Coordinates of C-alpha atoms and ligand atoms in Angstrom, one line a residue:
X427 CA 122.4 129.5 68.3
X428 CA 121.7 125.9 68.8
X429 CA 124.3 123.5 67.5
X430 CA 122.9 121.8 64.4
X431 CA 126.4 119.8 63.1
X432 CA 127.9 116.9 65.2
X433 CA 131.2 115.0 64.9
X434 CA 129.4 112.0 63.9
X435 CA 128.0 113.8 60.7
X436 CA 131.7 114.8 60.1
X437 CA 132.7 111.0 60.0
X438 CA 129.5 109.9 58.0
X439 CA 130.5 111.8 55.1
X440 CA 127.8 114.0 55.0
X441 CA 129.9 117.2 54.8
X442 CA 132.9 116.2 52.8
X443 CA 134.6 119.2 51.0
X444 CA 132.2 121.3 52.8
X445 CA 132.9 124.3 55.3
X446 CA 131.4 123.8 58.6
X447 CA 131.2 125.1 62.0
X448 CA 131.9 122.5 65.0
X449 CA 131.1 123.0 68.6
X450 CA 132.7 121.0 71.3
X451 CA 135.6 120.5 73.9
X452 CA 139.4 120.3 73.4
X453 CA 140.3 116.4 73.7
X454 CA 144.0 116.6 73.1
X455 CA 146.4 118.8 71.3
X456 CA 150.0 118.7 70.0
X457 CA 152.3 120.6 67.3
X458 CA 154.6 123.3 66.4
X459 CA 154.5 127.1 65.8
X460 CA 153.4 126.6 62.4
X461 CA 151.0 123.8 62.5
X462 CA 148.5 122.9 65.6
X463 CA 146.5 119.8 65.9
X464 CA 143.6 120.1 68.0
X465 CA 141.3 116.9 68.5
X466 CA 137.8 118.1 69.3
X467 CA 135.2 116.3 71.2
X468 CA 131.6 116.4 71.2
X469 CA 128.9 114.1 72.7
X470 CA 129.2 111.8 69.3
X471 CA 132.9 111.3 69.2
X472 CA 136.4 112.8 68.1
X473 CA 137.8 114.6 65.1
X474 CA 141.1 116.0 64.5
X475 CA 141.4 119.7 63.4
X476 CA 144.3 120.9 61.7
X477 CA 145.3 124.6 62.4
X478 CA 148.0 126.2 60.2
X479 CA 149.3 129.6 61.1
X480 CA 149.6 130.6 57.5
X481 CA 145.7 129.8 56.9
X482 CA 144.2 131.4 59.8
X483 CA 146.7 134.3 60.9
X484 CA 148.7 134.8 64.0
X485 CA 145.9 136.2 66.2
X486 CA 143.5 133.1 65.6
X487 CA 146.2 130.6 65.7
X488 CA 147.5 131.7 68.9
X489 CA 144.3 131.7 70.4
X490 CA 143.4 128.4 69.4
X491 CA 146.8 127.0 70.5
X492 CA 146.1 128.5 73.9
X493 CA 143.1 126.3 74.6
X494 CA 143.7 123.7 77.1
X495 CA 142.2 120.4 77.4
X496 CA 138.4 120.6 78.1
X497 CA 138.2 124.3 77.3
X498 CA 135.2 124.8 74.9
X499 CA 135.7 125.9 71.6
X500 CA 134.0 126.8 68.1
X501 CA 135.6 125.6 65.0
X502 CA 135.1 126.3 61.4
X503 CA 136.9 124.5 58.8
X504 CA 136.8 122.4 55.5
X505 CA 136.0 118.7 56.1
X506 CA 138.6 116.5 54.3
X507 CA 138.6 112.6 54.0
X508 CA 141.8 111.3 55.6
X509 CA 142.0 107.5 56.2
X510 CA 144.8 108.1 58.6
X511 CA 142.8 110.5 60.9
X512 CA 140.6 109.0 63.8
X513 CA 137.2 108.4 62.2
X514 CA 138.4 108.9 58.6
X515 CA 138.1 112.6 58.5
X516 CA 139.6 115.7 59.6
X517 CA 138.8 119.4 59.7
X518 CA 141.3 122.0 57.7
X519 CA 140.6 124.8 60.1
X520 CA 139.7 128.4 58.7
X521 CA 138.7 130.0 62.0
X522 CA 137.4 129.4 65.7
X523 CA 137.4 130.8 69.1
X524 CA 137.6 129.9 72.7
X525 CA 134.1 129.9 74.6
X526 CA 135.0 128.6 77.9
X527 CA 138.6 128.7 78.6
X528 CA 140.5 126.4 81.0
X529 CA 143.0 128.2 83.2
X530 CA 146.7 127.1 83.0
X531 CA 146.8 127.5 86.9
X532 CA 144.3 125.1 87.2
X533 CA 144.4 122.5 84.3
X534 CA 141.7 119.6 83.8
X535 CA 142.7 117.1 86.8
X536 CA 141.8 113.8 84.8
X537 CA 144.6 112.2 83.0
X538 CA 144.7 111.5 79.2
X539 CA 144.7 107.8 79.6
X540 CA 141.5 108.1 81.7
X541 CA 140.0 110.3 79.3
X542 CA 140.6 107.9 76.6
X543 CA 139.0 105.1 78.7
X544 CA 142.0 103.1 79.4
X545 CA 141.2 103.2 83.0
X546 CA 138.2 102.1 85.1
X547 CA 136.3 104.4 87.3
X548 CA 137.4 102.8 90.5
X549 CA 139.8 104.9 92.1
X550 CA 138.7 107.4 95.0
X551 CA 140.2 110.3 92.9
X552 CA 137.9 109.4 90.1
X553 CA 135.1 109.1 92.3
X554 CA 135.8 112.4 93.9
X555 CA 136.1 113.9 90.6
X556 CA 132.9 112.1 89.3
X557 CA 131.5 115.3 87.8
X558 CA 134.5 115.8 85.4
X559 CA 134.9 111.9 85.0
X560 CA 131.4 111.7 83.2
X561 CA 133.2 113.5 80.1
X562 CA 135.6 110.4 79.6
X563 CA 135.1 108.0 76.9
X564 CA 134.4 105.1 79.0
X565 CA 131.8 107.1 81.0
X566 CA 130.0 108.5 78.1
X567 CA 129.9 105.1 76.7
X568 CA 128.4 103.5 79.8
X569 CA 125.6 106.2 80.1
X570 CA 124.7 106.0 76.3
X571 CA 124.2 102.2 77.1
X572 CA 122.3 103.2 80.1
X573 CA 120.0 105.3 78.1
X574 CA 119.1 102.5 75.6
X575 CA 118.4 100.0 78.2
X576 CA 115.9 102.6 79.8
X577 CA 114.5 103.1 76.4
X578 CA 113.8 99.3 75.6
X579 CA 112.3 99.0 79.2
X580 CA 109.6 101.7 78.3
X581 CA 109.2 100.3 74.8
X582 CA 108.6 96.6 75.9
X583 CA 105.8 97.7 78.4
X584 CA 104.2 100.3 76.4
X585 CA 104.0 98.2 73.4
X586 CA 102.0 95.8 75.3
X587 CA 99.7 98.5 76.7
X588 CA 100.9 98.7 80.1
X589 CA 100.4 101.7 82.1
X590 CA 103.1 103.7 83.6
X591 CA 102.3 104.2 87.3
X592 CA 103.9 106.0 89.9
X593 CA 104.2 105.2 93.7
X594 CA 105.1 107.6 96.6
X595 CA 108.8 107.5 97.8
X596 CA 108.1 108.6 101.4
X597 CA 106.2 105.3 102.9
X598 CA 105.4 104.0 106.2
X599 CA 106.5 100.3 105.9
X600 CA 108.9 97.9 104.6
X601 CA 108.8 95.8 101.4
X602 CA 112.2 94.1 101.7
X603 CA 112.7 93.9 105.4
X604 CA 113.4 96.2 108.0
X605 CA 117.2 96.2 107.9
X606 CA 117.6 98.2 104.9
X607 CA 115.0 100.7 105.7
X608 CA 116.3 104.6 105.4
X609 CA 114.3 106.5 107.9
X610 CA 113.7 110.1 107.4
X611 CA 112.4 112.4 110.0
X612 CA 108.9 113.5 108.8
X613 CA 107.2 116.3 110.6
X614 CA 107.7 114.9 114.3
X615 CA 106.9 111.3 112.8
X616 CA 109.2 108.7 111.1
X617 CA 108.9 108.0 107.4
X618 CA 111.1 105.7 105.2
X619 CA 112.4 106.0 101.9
X620 CA 110.8 103.3 99.7
X621 CA 112.5 100.0 98.9
X622 CA 110.1 99.4 96.1
X623 CA 106.9 100.4 94.2
X624 CA 105.2 97.0 94.4
X625 CA 102.7 97.5 97.4
X626 CA 101.3 100.5 96.0
X627 CA 101.1 99.0 92.6
X628 CA 99.1 96.3 94.0
X629 CA 96.7 98.7 95.4
X630 CA 96.3 99.9 91.7
X631 CA 96.3 96.5 90.1
X632 CA 92.4 96.3 90.3
X633 CA 92.3 99.5 88.5
X634 CA 94.7 99.2 85.7
X635 CA 95.4 95.7 85.5
X636 CA 98.9 95.9 83.8
X637 CA 101.3 98.4 85.4
X638 CA 104.8 99.2 85.3
X639 CA 107.4 101.8 86.3
X640 CA 110.9 102.9 86.4
X641 CA 112.0 104.5 89.5
X642 CA 114.6 104.9 92.1
X643 CA 114.5 102.6 95.1
X644 CA 116.3 103.1 98.5
X645 CA 118.1 100.6 100.6
X646 CA 120.4 101.0 103.2
X647 CA 122.8 98.4 102.2
X648 CA 125.7 98.0 104.7
X649 CA 127.7 95.5 103.0
X650 CA 129.4 97.3 99.9
X651 CA 129.5 94.7 97.1
X652 CA 129.9 95.2 93.2
X653 CA 126.2 95.0 92.6
X654 CA 124.8 97.0 95.4
X655 CA 123.7 101.0 95.6
X656 CA 122.0 102.6 98.2
X657 CA 119.7 104.7 95.6
X658 CA 119.3 102.1 92.6
X659 CA 116.7 102.3 89.4
X660 CA 114.1 99.9 89.9
X661 CA 112.2 98.7 86.7
X662 CA 108.8 96.8 88.3
X663 CA 105.8 95.5 86.8
X664 CA 102.5 94.1 88.1
X665 CA 99.6 92.1 86.4
X666 CA 96.4 90.9 87.4
X667 CA 94.9 87.5 86.5
X668 CA 98.5 86.1 86.1
X669 CA 100.7 83.8 88.2
X670 CA 104.3 83.2 88.7
X671 CA 104.9 81.5 85.3
X672 CA 103.2 84.5 83.5
X673 CA 105.5 87.0 85.3
X674 CA 108.2 85.0 84.6
X675 CA 107.6 85.2 81.0
X676 CA 107.5 88.8 81.0
X677 CA 110.8 89.0 82.9
X678 CA 112.6 86.7 80.2
X679 CA 111.1 88.6 77.1
X680 CA 112.0 91.9 78.6
X681 CA 115.4 90.9 79.3
X682 CA 115.8 89.5 75.9
X683 CA 114.4 92.5 74.5
X684 CA 117.0 94.8 76.4
X685 CA 120.0 92.5 74.8
X686 CA 118.5 92.8 71.5
X687 CA 117.9 96.5 71.7
X688 CA 121.5 97.2 72.6
X689 CA 122.7 94.9 69.9
X690 CA 120.8 97.4 67.4
X691 CA 121.5 100.7 69.1
X692 CA 124.8 100.1 70.5
X693 CA 127.0 97.7 69.0
X694 CA 129.8 100.1 68.5
X695 CA 129.6 101.1 72.1
X696 CA 129.6 97.6 73.5
X697 CA 132.7 96.5 71.3
X698 CA 134.5 99.6 72.3
X699 CA 134.3 98.4 76.1
X700 CA 135.6 95.0 74.9
X701 CA 132.5 93.0 75.2
X702 CA 131.8 90.2 73.0
X703 CA 128.8 90.6 70.8
X704 CA 128.2 87.0 70.3
X705 CA 127.5 86.7 74.0
X706 CA 125.2 89.4 74.2
X707 CA 123.5 87.9 70.9
X708 CA 123.1 84.9 73.1
X709 CA 121.4 86.7 75.7
X710 CA 118.9 88.1 73.3
X711 CA 118.1 84.6 71.4
X712 CA 118.5 81.6 73.7
X713 CA 115.8 80.6 76.3
X714 CA 116.2 81.1 80.0
X715 CA 116.0 77.8 81.6
X716 CA 114.1 77.3 85.0
X717 CA 115.5 75.7 88.1
X718 CA 114.1 74.9 91.7
X719 CA 115.6 76.4 94.6
X720 CA 116.1 72.7 95.8
X721 CA 118.2 71.8 93.0
X722 CA 120.4 74.8 93.2
X723 CA 121.1 74.3 97.1
X724 CA 122.1 70.5 95.9
X725 CA 124.2 71.8 93.1
X726 CA 125.9 74.1 95.5
X727 CA 126.6 71.6 98.4
X728 CA 127.9 69.4 95.5
X729 CA 130.5 71.9 94.8
X730 CA 131.3 72.2 98.6
X731 CA 129.8 75.5 99.3
X732 CA 128.5 75.7 102.9
X733 CA 124.9 76.4 102.5
X734 CA 121.8 74.9 104.1
X735 CA 118.2 74.6 102.8
X736 CA 116.3 77.4 103.9
X737 CA 119.0 80.0 103.3
X738 CA 118.4 82.8 101.1
X739 CA 121.5 82.9 98.2
X740 CA 123.7 85.9 98.9
X741 CA 126.0 87.2 96.5
X742 CA 128.9 85.0 97.2
X743 CA 126.6 82.0 96.5
X744 CA 125.0 83.4 93.4
X745 CA 128.3 84.3 92.2
X746 CA 129.6 80.4 92.4
X747 CA 126.1 79.2 90.9
X748 CA 126.2 81.5 87.9
X749 CA 129.8 81.5 86.9
X750 CA 129.3 78.6 84.4
X751 CA 125.9 79.5 83.3
X752 CA 125.9 80.4 79.5
X753 CA 122.5 82.3 79.8
X754 CA 120.3 83.7 82.6
X755 CA 118.5 81.1 84.6
X756 CA 115.4 81.5 86.8
X757 CA 115.4 80.1 90.4
X758 CA 112.0 79.2 91.5
X759 CA 110.2 78.1 94.5
X760 CA 112.1 79.3 97.4
X761 CA 111.4 78.0 101.0
X762 CA 108.4 79.8 102.6
X763 CA 110.6 80.6 105.6
X764 CA 113.3 82.6 103.4
X765 CA 110.6 85.1 101.9
X766 CA 108.4 88.0 103.1
X767 CA 104.7 87.5 103.8
X768 CA 103.7 89.0 100.3
X769 CA 104.8 85.7 98.2
X770 CA 102.1 83.3 98.0
X771 CA 102.7 79.8 99.2
X772 CA 102.5 77.1 96.8
X773 CA 99.1 75.2 96.9
X774 CA 100.8 72.2 95.8
X775 CA 103.4 72.3 98.7
X776 CA 102.9 75.2 101.2
X777 CA 106.5 74.6 102.2
X778 CA 107.6 76.8 99.2
X779 CA 106.4 80.0 97.8
X780 CA 105.6 80.8 94.3
X781 CA 108.6 83.0 93.3
X782 CA 111.6 83.6 91.4
X783 CA 114.8 85.3 91.0
X784 CA 116.5 85.8 87.4
X785 CA 120.3 85.1 87.9
X786 CA 122.5 86.6 85.2
X787 CA 125.6 84.6 84.2
X788 CA 129.2 85.4 84.5
X789 CA 129.1 85.5 87.9
X790 CA 126.8 88.4 88.0
X791 CA 123.7 87.1 89.8
X792 CA 120.4 88.3 90.4
X793 CA 118.8 90.9 88.1
X794 CA 115.1 90.2 88.7
X795 CA 113.0 89.2 91.9
X796 CA 109.4 88.4 91.5
X797 CA 106.6 86.1 91.9
X798 CA 102.8 85.7 92.8
X799 CA 101.5 87.7 95.5
X800 CA 99.5 86.2 98.4
X801 CA 96.0 87.5 97.4
X802 CA 93.2 86.3 99.6
X803 CA 92.5 88.3 102.7
X804 CA 92.7 85.2 104.8
X805 CA 95.9 84.0 103.6
X806 CA 97.6 87.5 103.8
X807 CA 96.5 87.9 107.6
X808 CA 98.1 84.4 108.1
X809 CA 101.4 85.3 106.6
X810 CA 101.8 88.7 108.4
X811 CA 100.7 87.3 111.7
X812 CA 103.4 84.2 110.9
X813 CA 106.0 86.9 110.2
X814 CA 105.3 88.8 113.3
X815 CA 104.8 91.8 111.3
X816 CA 102.5 94.6 112.8
X817 CA 99.3 95.0 110.8
X818 CA 98.9 98.7 110.9
X819 CA 101.2 99.9 108.2
X820 CA 99.7 97.2 105.9
X821 CA 96.1 98.0 106.4
X822 CA 95.7 99.5 102.9
X823 CA 97.5 96.4 101.5
X824 CA 95.0 94.1 103.2
X825 CA 92.2 96.3 101.8
X826 CA 93.0 95.5 98.3
X827 CA 92.2 91.9 99.1
X828 CA 89.0 92.6 101.2
X829 CA 87.5 94.1 97.9
X830 CA 87.7 91.8 95.1
X831 CA 91.2 90.3 95.6
X832 CA 92.3 88.4 92.4
X833 CA 95.5 86.5 91.4
X834 CA 98.3 88.7 90.5
X835 CA 102.0 88.9 90.5
X836 CA 104.9 91.3 89.4
X837 CA 108.8 91.4 89.5
X838 CA 111.2 94.0 90.2
X839 CA 114.5 94.4 87.8
X840 CA 117.6 96.1 89.0
X841 CA 118.0 98.4 86.0
X842 CA 121.7 99.3 87.0
X843 CA 122.6 95.5 87.6
X844 CA 121.4 94.8 84.0
X845 CA 123.6 97.8 82.6
X846 CA 126.5 96.5 84.5
X847 CA 126.1 92.8 83.2
X848 CA 125.2 93.6 79.5
X849 CA 128.2 96.2 79.5
X850 CA 130.4 93.7 81.2
X851 CA 131.4 96.3 83.8
X852 CA 133.5 95.2 86.7
X853 CA 131.3 97.3 89.2
X854 CA 127.7 98.7 89.2
X855 CA 129.1 102.0 90.1
X856 CA 130.5 102.2 86.4
X857 CA 127.1 102.3 85.1
X858 CA 125.5 105.2 87.0
X859 CA 126.3 108.9 86.8
X860 CA 126.6 109.8 90.7
X861 CA 126.9 106.3 92.5
X862 CA 125.5 106.2 96.1
X863 CA 126.9 103.8 98.7
X864 CA 127.1 103.7 102.3
X865 CA 130.5 105.8 102.3
X866 CA 129.6 108.3 99.5
X867 CA 126.8 111.0 98.8
X868 CA 129.2 113.2 97.1
X869 CA 129.6 114.8 94.5
Ligands
ATP624 P1 119.8 91.2 96.7 O1 119.8 89.8 97.5 O2 121.0 91.1 95.7 O3 120.2 92.3 97.6 P2 117.2 91.5 96.7 O4 116.7 90.1 96.8 O5 117.4 92.5 97.8 O6 118.4 91.4 96.1 P3 115.0 92.5 95.3 O7 114.1 92.8 96.6 O8 114.2 91.1 94.9 O9 116.4 92.2 95.4 O10 114.8 93.6 94.2 C1 114.6 93.5 92.9 C2 115.7 93.9 92.2 O11 116.4 94.9 92.4 C3 117.0 92.7 92.3 O12 116.7 91.6 91.4 C4 118.0 93.6 91.9 O13 118.2 93.7 90.3 C5 117.9 94.8 92.3 N1 118.2 95.4 93.4 C6 118.0 95.2 94.7 N2 118.8 95.7 95.7 C7 119.4 96.5 94.9 C8 120.8 97.6 95.2 N3 120.8 97.5 96.7 N4 121.4 98.0 94.5 C9 121.3 97.7 93.2 N5 120.1 96.8 92.4 C10 119.4 96.3 93.4
MG625 MG1 118.9 93.2 99.0

């Protein structure tokens, strides 16, 4: 029978004084031959269950006492208010049984302190045991925050009548440069895993006008950093009849919306991770400033950083730049030479393109990349040739401009990066169940 009572209901006071049945896993145990304390965990929290030999009888007592950490159990008992118990309530047990036992020869390998969330998920051992590490308090908390972030993104776009639209994952060409393309054998030909939904979204732009997606993107990132995965979740949007400023406004509203959704839905979880809620509230309420690329380069040079005009900003530079930001900042107008062909040159000064990155504070760096697209046929052909890119793979993309091109633009937001930043995680790996990087595709 499906479960209908949760540990959180017990602590809400819903069942005070009543007899109920709980289903969950053994989190911790201690006791004697007369009285046994079994802390039961489910997806909503933990509750202490007090088992007395005199109440439940020898057979039941011995059976429940033999349940090891992470065995699954059902427990019946009466709910008591007890200020001293974790959560404020405890169960006085009347019966129960083991559903899925854990064998004493092969105990649950993750330590109690890791289960409580005292340790981060960084050691190789915990990464090797990721499938079990998911049950720890820290990981469960991260996954709940992640779920709310995804929900907030869907709500933001759907409330504005955007259409959710899907692009293929096998593609023939690059969006973000060839060096991070994953090549896949494809029936005697070569295909690649998609780096972005963008080019296919642009094709549907004249059909749907306002589109979004949340989907995985794949990039063969060789350098391992705290913010790169080889498979990450990408929230992307595209709008017809819009320019760089319109797209930035959506990016800002979306990110502020995500922050305020987390405050509504996940304050307890954020606090349990040690996150300062005032900081998250500031990210929800305070406008995000816009600065031009040139200014950022001057600032960095003024700080003694070795960077020249025309270079893209890598993580090390963004980290320095954003360390003292109080809210996310947009960086706009990158040099044309630093960006791929689809970025539209600024008609006022074609040395620059109409694009933006949104950089998160506290050293987290880029969370959004976006801008206006090169939308006329003439300009796109110029840009493709200037870059030395073969036209073949992009014929369909050029066609979109041949038949009724209009100004349009969009952005891509790294969902895992946003989760990592808002949760205050040390590493992007902490916020995704099974992280993929250049060294790891298991478990
Ligand atoms: P970076 O310079 O940090 O590698 P990028 O310029 O390659 O980022 P875009 O191509 O603009 O990134 O992609 C849009 C967004 O997708 C980024 O702002 C970022 O949030 C996210 N993103 C890009 N690459 C990764 C990755 N390897 N892992 C996680 N998120 C990523
Ligand atoms: Mg990149």
